[in-house]
Coordinates of C-alpha atoms (C1' of nucleotides) in Angstrom, one line a residue:
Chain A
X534 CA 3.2 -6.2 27.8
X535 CA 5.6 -8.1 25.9
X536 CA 8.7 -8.0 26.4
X537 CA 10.6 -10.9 25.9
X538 CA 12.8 -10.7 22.9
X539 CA 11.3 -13.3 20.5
X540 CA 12.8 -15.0 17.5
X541 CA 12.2 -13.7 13.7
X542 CA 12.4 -15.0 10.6
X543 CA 14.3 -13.1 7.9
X544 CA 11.1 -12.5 6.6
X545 CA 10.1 -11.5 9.5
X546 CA 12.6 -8.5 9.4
X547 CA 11.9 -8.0 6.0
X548 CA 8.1 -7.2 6.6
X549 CA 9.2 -5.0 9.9
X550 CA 10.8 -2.6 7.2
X551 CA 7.4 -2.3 5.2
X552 CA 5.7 -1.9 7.9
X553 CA 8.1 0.9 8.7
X554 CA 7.3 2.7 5.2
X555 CA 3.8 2.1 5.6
X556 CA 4.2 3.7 9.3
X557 CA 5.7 6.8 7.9
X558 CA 3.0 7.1 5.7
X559 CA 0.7 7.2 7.8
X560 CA 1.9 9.6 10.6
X561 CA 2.2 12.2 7.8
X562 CA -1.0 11.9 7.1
X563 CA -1.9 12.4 11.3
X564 CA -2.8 9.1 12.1
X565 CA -2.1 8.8 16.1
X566 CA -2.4 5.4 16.6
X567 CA -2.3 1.9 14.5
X568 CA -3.4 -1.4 15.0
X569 CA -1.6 -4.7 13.8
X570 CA -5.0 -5.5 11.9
X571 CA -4.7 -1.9 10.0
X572 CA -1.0 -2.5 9.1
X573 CA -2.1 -6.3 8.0
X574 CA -5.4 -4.9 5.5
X575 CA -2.9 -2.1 4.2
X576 CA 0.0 -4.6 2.9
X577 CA -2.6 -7.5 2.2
X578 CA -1.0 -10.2 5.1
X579 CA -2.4 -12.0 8.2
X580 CA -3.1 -9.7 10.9
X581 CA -1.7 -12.5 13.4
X582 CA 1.7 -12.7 11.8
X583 CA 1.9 -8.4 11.5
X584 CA 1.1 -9.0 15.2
X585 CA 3.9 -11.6 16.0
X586 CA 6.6 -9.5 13.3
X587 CA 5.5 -6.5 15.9
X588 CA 5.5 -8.6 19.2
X589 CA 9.2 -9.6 18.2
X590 CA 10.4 -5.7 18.7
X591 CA 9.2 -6.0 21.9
X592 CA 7.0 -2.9 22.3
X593 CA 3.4 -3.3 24.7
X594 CA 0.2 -2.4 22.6
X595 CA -2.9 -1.7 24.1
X596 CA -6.0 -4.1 23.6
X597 CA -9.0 -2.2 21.0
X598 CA -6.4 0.6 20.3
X599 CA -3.8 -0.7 19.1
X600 CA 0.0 0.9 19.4
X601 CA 0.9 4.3 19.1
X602 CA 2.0 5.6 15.6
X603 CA 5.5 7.3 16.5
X604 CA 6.4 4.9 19.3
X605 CA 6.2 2.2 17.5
X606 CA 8.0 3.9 14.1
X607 CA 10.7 4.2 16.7
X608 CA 11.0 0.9 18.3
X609 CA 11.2 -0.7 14.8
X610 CA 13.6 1.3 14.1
X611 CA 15.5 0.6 17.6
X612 CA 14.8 -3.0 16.6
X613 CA 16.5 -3.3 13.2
X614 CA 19.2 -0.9 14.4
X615 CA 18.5 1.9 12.3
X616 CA 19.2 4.4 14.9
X617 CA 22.9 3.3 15.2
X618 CA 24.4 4.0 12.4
X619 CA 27.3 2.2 11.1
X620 CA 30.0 3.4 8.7
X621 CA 30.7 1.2 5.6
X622 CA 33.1 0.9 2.8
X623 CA 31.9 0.2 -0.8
X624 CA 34.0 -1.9 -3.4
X625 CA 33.4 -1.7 -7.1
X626 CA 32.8 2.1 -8.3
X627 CA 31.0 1.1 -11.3
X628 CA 27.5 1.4 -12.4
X629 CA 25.7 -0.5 -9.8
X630 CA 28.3 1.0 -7.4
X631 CA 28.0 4.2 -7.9
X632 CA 23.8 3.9 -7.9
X633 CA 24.3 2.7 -4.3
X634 CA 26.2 5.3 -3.4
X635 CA 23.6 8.1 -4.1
X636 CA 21.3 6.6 -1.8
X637 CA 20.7 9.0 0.4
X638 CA 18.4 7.3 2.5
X639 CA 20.8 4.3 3.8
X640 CA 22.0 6.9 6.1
X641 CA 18.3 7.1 8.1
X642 CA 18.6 3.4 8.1
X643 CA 21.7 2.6 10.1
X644 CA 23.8 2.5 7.0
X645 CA 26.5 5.2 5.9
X646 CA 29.3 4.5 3.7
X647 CA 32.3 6.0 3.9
X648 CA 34.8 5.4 1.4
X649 CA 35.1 3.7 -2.0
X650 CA 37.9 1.0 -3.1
X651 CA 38.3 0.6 -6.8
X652 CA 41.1 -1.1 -9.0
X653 CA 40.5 1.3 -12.0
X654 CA 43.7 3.7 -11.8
X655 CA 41.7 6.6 -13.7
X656 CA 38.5 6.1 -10.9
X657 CA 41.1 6.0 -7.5
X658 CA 41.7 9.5 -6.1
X659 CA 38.7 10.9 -7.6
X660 CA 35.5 11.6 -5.2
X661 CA 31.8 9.7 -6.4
X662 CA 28.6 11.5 -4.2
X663 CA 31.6 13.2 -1.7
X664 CA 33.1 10.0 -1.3
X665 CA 36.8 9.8 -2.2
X666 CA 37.7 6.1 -4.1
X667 CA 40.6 4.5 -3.4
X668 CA 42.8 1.1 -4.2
X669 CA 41.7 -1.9 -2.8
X670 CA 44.6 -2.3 -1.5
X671 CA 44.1 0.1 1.5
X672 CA 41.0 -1.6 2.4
X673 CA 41.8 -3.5 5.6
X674 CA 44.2 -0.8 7.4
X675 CA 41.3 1.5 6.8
X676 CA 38.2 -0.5 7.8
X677 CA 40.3 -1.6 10.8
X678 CA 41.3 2.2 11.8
X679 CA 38.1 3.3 11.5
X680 CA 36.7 -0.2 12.9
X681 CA 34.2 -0.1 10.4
X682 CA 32.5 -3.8 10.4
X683 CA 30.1 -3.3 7.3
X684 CA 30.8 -3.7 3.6
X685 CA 29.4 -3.5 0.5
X686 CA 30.4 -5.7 -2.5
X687 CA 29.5 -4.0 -6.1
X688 CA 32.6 -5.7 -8.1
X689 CA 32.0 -7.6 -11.0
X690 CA 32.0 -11.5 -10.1
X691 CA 35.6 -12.3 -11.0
X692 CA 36.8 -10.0 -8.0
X693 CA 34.4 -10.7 -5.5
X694 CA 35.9 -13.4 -3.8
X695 CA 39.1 -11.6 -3.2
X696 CA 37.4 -8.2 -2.4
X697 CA 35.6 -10.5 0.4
X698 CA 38.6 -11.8 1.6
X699 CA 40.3 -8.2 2.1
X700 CA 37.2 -7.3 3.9
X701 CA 37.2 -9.7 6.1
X702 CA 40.9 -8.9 6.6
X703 CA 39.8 -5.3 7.9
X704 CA 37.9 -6.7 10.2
X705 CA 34.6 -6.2 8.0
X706 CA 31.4 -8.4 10.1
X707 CA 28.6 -8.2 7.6
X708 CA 28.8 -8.0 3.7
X709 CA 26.0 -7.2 1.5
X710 CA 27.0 -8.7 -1.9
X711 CA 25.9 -7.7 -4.7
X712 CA 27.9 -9.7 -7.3
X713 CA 26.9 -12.6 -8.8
X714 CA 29.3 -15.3 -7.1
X715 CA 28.7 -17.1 -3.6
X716 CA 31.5 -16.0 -1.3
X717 CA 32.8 -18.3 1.1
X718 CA 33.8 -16.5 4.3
X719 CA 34.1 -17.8 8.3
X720 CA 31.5 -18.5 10.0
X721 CA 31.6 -15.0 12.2
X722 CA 30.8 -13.1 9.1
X723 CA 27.3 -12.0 8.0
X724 CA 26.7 -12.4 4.2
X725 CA 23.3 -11.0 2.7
X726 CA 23.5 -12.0 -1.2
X727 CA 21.3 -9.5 -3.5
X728 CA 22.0 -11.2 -6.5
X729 CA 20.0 -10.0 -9.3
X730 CA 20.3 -13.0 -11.7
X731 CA 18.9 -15.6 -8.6
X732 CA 16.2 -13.1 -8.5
X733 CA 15.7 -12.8 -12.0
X734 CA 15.5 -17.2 -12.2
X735 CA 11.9 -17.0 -10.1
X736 CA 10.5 -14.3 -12.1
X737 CA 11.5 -15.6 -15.6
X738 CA 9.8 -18.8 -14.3
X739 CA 6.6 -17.6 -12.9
X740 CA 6.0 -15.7 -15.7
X741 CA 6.6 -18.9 -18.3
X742 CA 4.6 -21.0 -16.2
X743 CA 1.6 -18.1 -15.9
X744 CA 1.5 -17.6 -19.5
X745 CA 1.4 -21.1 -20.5
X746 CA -1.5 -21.3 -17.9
X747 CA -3.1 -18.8 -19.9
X748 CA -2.7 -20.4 -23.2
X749 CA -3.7 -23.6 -21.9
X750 CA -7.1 -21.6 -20.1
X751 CA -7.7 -20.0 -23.9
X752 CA -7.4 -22.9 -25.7
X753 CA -9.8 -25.4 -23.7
X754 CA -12.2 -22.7 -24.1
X755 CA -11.3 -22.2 -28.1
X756 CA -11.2 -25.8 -28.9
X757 CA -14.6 -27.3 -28.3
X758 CA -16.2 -24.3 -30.2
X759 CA -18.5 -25.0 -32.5
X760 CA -19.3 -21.5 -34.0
X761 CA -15.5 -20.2 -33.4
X762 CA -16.6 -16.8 -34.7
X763 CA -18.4 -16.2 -31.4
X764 CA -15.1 -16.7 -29.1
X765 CA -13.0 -14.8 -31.5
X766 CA -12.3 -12.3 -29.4
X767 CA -10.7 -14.2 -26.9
X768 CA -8.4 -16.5 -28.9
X769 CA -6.4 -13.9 -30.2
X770 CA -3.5 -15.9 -30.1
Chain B
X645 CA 14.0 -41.2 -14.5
X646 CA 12.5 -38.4 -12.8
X647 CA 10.0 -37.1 -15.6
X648 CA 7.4 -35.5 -12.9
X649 CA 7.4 -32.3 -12.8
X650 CA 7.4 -31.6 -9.4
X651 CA 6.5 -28.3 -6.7
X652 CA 9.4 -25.9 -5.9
X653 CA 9.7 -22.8 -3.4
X654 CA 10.7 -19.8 -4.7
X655 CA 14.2 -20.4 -2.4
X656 CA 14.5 -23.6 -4.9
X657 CA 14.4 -22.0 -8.3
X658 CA 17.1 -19.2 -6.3
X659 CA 19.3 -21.9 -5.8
X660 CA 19.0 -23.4 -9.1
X661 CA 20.6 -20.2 -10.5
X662 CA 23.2 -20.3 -8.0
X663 CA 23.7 -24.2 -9.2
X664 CA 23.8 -22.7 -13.0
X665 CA 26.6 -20.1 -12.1
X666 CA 28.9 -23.2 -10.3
X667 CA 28.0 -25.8 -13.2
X668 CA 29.3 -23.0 -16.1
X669 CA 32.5 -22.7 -13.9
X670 CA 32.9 -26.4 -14.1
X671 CA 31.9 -26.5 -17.5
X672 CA 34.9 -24.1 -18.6
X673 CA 37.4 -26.5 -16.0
X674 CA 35.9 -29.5 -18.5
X675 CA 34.5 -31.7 -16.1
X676 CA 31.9 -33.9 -18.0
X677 CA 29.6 -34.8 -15.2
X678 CA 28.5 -33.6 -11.6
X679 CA 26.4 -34.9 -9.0
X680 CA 24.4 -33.2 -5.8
X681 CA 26.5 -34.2 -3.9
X682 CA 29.6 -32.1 -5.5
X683 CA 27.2 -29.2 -5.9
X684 CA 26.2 -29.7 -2.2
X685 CA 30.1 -29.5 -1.4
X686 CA 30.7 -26.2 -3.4
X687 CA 27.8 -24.5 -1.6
X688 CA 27.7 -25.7 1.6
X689 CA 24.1 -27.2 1.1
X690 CA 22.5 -30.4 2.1
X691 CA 22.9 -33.1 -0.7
X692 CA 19.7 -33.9 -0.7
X693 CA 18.5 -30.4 -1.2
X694 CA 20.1 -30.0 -3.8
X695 CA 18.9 -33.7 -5.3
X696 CA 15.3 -32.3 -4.9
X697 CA 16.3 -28.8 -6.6
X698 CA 17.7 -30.8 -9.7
X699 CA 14.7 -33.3 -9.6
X700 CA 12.2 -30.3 -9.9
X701 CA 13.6 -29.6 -13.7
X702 CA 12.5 -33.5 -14.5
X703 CA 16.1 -34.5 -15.8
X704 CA 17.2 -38.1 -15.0
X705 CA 20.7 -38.8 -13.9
X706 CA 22.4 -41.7 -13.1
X707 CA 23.3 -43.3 -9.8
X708 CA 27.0 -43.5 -8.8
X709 CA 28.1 -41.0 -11.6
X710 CA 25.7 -38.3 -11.6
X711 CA 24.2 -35.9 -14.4
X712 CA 26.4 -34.7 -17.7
X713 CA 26.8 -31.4 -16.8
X714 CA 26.0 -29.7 -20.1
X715 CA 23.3 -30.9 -20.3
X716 CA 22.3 -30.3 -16.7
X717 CA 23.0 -26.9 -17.6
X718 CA 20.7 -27.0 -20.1
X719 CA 17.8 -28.2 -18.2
X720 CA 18.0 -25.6 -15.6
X721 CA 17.9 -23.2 -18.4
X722 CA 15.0 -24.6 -19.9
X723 CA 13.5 -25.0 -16.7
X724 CA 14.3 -21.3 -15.6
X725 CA 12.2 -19.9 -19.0
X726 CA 16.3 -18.2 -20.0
X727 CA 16.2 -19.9 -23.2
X728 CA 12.9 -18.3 -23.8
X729 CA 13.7 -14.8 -24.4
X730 CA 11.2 -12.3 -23.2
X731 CA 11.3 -8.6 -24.0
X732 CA 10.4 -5.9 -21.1
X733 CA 10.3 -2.5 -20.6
X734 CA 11.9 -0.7 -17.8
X735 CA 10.7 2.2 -16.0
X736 CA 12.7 4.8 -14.5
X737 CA 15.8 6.3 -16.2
X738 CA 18.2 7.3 -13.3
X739 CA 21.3 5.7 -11.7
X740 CA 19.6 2.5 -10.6
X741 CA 17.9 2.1 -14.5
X742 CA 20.8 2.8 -16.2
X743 CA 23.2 0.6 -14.3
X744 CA 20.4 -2.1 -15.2
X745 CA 20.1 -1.2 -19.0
X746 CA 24.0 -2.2 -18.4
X747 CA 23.4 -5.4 -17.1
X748 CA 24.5 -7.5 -20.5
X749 CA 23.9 -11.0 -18.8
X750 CA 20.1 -10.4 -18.6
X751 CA 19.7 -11.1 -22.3
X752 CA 21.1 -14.6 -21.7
X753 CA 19.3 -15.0 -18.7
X754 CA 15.6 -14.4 -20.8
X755 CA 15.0 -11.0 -20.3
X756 CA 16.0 -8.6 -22.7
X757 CA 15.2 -4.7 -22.1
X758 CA 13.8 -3.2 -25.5
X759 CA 12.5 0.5 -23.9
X760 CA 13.0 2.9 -21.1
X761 CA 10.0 5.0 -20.3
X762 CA 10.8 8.8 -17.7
X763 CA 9.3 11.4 -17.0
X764 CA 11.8 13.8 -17.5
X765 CA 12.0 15.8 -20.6
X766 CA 16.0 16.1 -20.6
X767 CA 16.1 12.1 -21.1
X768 CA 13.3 11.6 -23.2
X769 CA 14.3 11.4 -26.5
X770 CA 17.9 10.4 -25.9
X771 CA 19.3 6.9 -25.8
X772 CA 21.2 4.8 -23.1
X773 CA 22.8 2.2 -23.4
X774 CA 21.3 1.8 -26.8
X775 CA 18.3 2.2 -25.6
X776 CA 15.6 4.9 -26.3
X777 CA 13.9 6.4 -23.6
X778 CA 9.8 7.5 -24.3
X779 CA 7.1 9.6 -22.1
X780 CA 5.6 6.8 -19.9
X781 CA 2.3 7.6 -21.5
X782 CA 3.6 6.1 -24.1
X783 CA 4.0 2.8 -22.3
X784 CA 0.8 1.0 -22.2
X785 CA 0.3 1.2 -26.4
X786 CA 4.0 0.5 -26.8
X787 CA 3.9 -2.7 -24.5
X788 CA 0.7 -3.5 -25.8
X789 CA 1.6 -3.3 -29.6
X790 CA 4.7 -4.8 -29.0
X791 CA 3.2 -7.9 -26.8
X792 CA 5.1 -7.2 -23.8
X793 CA 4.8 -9.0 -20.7
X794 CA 7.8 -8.3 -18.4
X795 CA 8.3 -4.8 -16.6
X796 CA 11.0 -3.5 -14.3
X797 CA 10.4 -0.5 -11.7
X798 CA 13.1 1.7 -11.3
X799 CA 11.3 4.9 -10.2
X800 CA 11.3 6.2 -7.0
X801 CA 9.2 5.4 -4.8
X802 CA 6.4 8.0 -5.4
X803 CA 5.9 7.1 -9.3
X804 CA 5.8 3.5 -8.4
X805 CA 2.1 2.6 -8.3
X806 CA 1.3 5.3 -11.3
X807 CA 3.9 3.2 -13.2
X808 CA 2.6 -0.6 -12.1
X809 CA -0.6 0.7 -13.0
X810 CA 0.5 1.9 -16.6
X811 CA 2.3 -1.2 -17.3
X812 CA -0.6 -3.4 -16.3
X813 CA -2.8 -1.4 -18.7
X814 CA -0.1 -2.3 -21.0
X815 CA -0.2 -6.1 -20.3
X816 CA 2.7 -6.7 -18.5
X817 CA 2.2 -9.9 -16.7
X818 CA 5.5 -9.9 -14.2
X819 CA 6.9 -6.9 -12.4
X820 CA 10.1 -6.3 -11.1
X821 CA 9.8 -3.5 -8.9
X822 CA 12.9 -1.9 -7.5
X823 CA 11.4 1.1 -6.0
X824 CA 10.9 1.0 -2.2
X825 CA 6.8 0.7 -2.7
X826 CA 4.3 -1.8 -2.1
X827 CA 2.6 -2.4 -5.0
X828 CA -1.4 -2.8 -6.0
X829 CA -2.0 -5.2 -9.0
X830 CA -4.5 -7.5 -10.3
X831 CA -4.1 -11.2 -9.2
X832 CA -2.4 -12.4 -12.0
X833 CA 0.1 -9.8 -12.2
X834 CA 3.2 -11.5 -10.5
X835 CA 5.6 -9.3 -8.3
X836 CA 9.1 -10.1 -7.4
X837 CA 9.8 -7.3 -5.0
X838 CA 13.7 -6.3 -5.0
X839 CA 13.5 -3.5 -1.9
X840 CA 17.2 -2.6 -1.0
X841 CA 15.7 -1.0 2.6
X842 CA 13.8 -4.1 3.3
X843 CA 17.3 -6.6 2.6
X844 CA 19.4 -3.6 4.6
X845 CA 16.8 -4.2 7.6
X846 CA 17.9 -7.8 7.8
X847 CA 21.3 -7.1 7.7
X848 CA 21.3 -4.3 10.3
X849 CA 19.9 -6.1 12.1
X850 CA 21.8 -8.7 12.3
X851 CA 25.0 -7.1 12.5
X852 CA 23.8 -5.0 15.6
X853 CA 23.3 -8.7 17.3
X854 CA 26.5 -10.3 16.2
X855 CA 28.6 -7.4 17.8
X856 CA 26.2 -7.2 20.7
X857 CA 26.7 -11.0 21.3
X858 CA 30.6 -10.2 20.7
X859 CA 31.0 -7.2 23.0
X860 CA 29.3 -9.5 26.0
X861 CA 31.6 -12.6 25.4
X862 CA 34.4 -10.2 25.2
X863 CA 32.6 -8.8 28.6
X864 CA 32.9 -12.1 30.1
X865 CA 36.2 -12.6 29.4
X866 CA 37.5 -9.9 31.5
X867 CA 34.7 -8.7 33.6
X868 CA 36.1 -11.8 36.2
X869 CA 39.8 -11.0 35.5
X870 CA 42.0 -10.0 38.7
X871 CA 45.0 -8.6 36.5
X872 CA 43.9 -6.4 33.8
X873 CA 46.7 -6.6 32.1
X874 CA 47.1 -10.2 31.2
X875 CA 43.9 -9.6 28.9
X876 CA 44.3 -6.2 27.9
X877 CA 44.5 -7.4 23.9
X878 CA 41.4 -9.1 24.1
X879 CA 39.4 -6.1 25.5
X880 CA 40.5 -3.4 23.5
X881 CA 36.7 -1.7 23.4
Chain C
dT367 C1' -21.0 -2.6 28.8
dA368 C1' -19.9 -4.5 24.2
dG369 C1' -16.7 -5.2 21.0
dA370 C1' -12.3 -4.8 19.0
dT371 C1' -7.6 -5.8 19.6
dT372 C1' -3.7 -7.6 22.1
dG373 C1' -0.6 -11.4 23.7
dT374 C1' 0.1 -16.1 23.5
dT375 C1' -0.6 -20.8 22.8
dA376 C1' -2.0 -24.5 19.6
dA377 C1' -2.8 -26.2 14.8
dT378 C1' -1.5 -26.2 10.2
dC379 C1' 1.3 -25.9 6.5
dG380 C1' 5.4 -26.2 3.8
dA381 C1' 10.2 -26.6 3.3
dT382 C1' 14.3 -28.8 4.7
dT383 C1' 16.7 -32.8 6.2
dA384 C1' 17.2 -37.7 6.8
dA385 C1' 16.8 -42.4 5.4
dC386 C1' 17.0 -46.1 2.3
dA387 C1' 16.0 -49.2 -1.6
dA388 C1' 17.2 -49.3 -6.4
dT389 C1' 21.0 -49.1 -9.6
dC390 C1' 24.9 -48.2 -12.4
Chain D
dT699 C1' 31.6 -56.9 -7.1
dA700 C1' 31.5 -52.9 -3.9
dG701 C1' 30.4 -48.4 -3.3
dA702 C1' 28.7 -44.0 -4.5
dT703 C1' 24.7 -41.8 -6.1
dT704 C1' 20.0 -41.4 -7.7
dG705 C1' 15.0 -41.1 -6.9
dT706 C1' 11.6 -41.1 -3.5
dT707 C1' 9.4 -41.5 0.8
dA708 C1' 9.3 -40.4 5.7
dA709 C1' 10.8 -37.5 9.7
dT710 C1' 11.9 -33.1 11.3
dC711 C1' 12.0 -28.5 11.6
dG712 C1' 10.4 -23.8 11.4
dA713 C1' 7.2 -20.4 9.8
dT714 C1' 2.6 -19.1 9.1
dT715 C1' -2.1 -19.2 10.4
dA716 C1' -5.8 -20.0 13.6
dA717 C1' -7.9 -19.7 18.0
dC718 C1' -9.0 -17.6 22.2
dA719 C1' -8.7 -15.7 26.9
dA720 C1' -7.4 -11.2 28.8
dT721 C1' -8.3 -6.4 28.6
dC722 C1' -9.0 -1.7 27.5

DNA sequence: TAGATTGTTAATCGATTAACAATC
DNA sequence: TAGATTGTTAATCGATTAACAATC
């Protein structure tokens, strides 16, 4: 019986939406209920913090059974607010832009863009997936007609700044950034940076650092040999 | 004369490439040196933070003026494995792939894409962005041959473990998996998950609280009032 | 009932922040 | 010199993990 609205981490939330896929998974394959350990073996984490991530939505499992499949699919999603969707507008056409705007499935959670703002003349009046682009320009009088509050940034760096700024103008509460420059906005605005060369630094390093592991592993084992036909095999390098 | 190289989370190497992006801004303005504390400034971060990021890359700066900033630069590059190029294959040829085969800046940031491996016949064969695309059985020889050790996921979600399997059979040592999937490898596979629905859940999430929280200050505000229409403005909803 | 699982509190762990002597 | 900044250690904070009584 919990129901006190607890704190989360943004990790926290993060692992609420893969439990959510691993959910769905499961009820198509009939599964009626699930416990907290099952989710935690599935996804490899401690079944204590699945429990707490799943304590935070505030739905009441049941002690040996666990909770039940579709109820709880739907309180996650009540949770994240998936099942209110918001409109968005989308800046920056291009590649990355127009990727974004084929996915279908932001719709189912919470997320459903609306219209396109782009500075290229030859891209503004044209429609992208159904969605009709326009100049930037028009930004604010249309996010604040249609009191939209989300907003995606897919410009290249040099205009993400200003593309922030018009958002916020329009009344825009959340922006999910996807350029590589750190926006500075006021404090009643959301900003989630997926910026793919920050993410790109921890990978490039990990896998540096696990290869010069490796190296170091093969050669303590090549260099005392005696016979160094025998290891051949395994100093390759 | 910080020589030690010392522990960092994987927020810490994030921010160092958030750090790189200011210091080549300042590098083009031609300022020689920089300290934390200016960087702290820039990106609304604790000086000190930032002191311990910069520390982690074992560089020694000077007290009262700071660290030259091209070779700061430098260090984090180093650090980061960018000026060790690595080569990597990438999986999935649709919107998402191709904007990322378009992503220039990777090269310079240590990862250059060499192959693009789909499943569909209409792709195979052809190149984008200069890059050929190849049957993904093709994949574990070709990454083996080639001594890859760097692959990106851009299937959907369904070819996703098929694919991380191939590319482990094929050596790769670090996965960047863009498909909305939780992935089974080895142990000394890395993973650097980059789920758009798990960052959307966050943000959701997040905006449904912030306008919650605004709609009951608002609610405060003129639930008490005696004449409406003094606050009418405020309470528009 | 016996045993697995929940709900919740306490312990641990790690990252961030603060503090401060050394120093240019 | 005086003062800002480094390098480093200590304190704080928050998230994860462990523990365990309640319970179905």
């Amino acid at each position: 019986m919990a129901l006190q609205p607890r704190n989360i981490s943004d990790a926290g939330l993060r692992r609420l939406a893969a439990y959510h896929k691993v959910l769905q998974e499961m009820l198509l394959a009939g599964t009626p209920t699930v416990s907290a350990t099952g989710i935690a073996r599935v996804l490899a984490l401690e079944p204590s913090q699945v429990r707490k991530d799943i304590e935070a939505t505030g739905i009441a499992g049941k002690p040996k059974v666990g909770y039940p499949l579709a109820v709880l699919i739907r309180w996650i999603e009540d949770f994240l607010g998936w099942n209110n969707t918001k409109q968005a507008v989308l800046a920056g056409a291009g590649s990355l832009g127009s990727a974004l705007l084929g996915y279908q499935k932001f719709r189912q959670l919470g997320m459903d863009i609306v219209a396109v703002f782009d500075n290229d003349p030859l891209k503004v009046g044209r429609t992208i997936h159904g969605k009709q682009v326009f100049f930037p320009d028009k930004l604010p009088s249309f996010a604040l007609g249609a009191h939209i509050h989300l907003g995606v940034i897919a410009t290249p760096a040099s205009a993400a700044q200003a593309t922030a700024d018009l958002m916020v103008a329009g009344g825009i509460r959340a922006l999910w950034n996807f350029a590589p420059a750190h926006l500075r906005v006021p404090d009643f605005v959301v900003v989630r940076n997926e910026d793919l060369y920050d993410s790109l630094a921890s990978l490039t390093y990990k896998l540096e650092k696990r290869m010069a592991a490796e190296r170091k592993a093969a050669a303590e084992v090549c260099a005392p040999v005696e016979s160094a036909v025998v290891l051949l095999d395994a100093c390759t390098w």
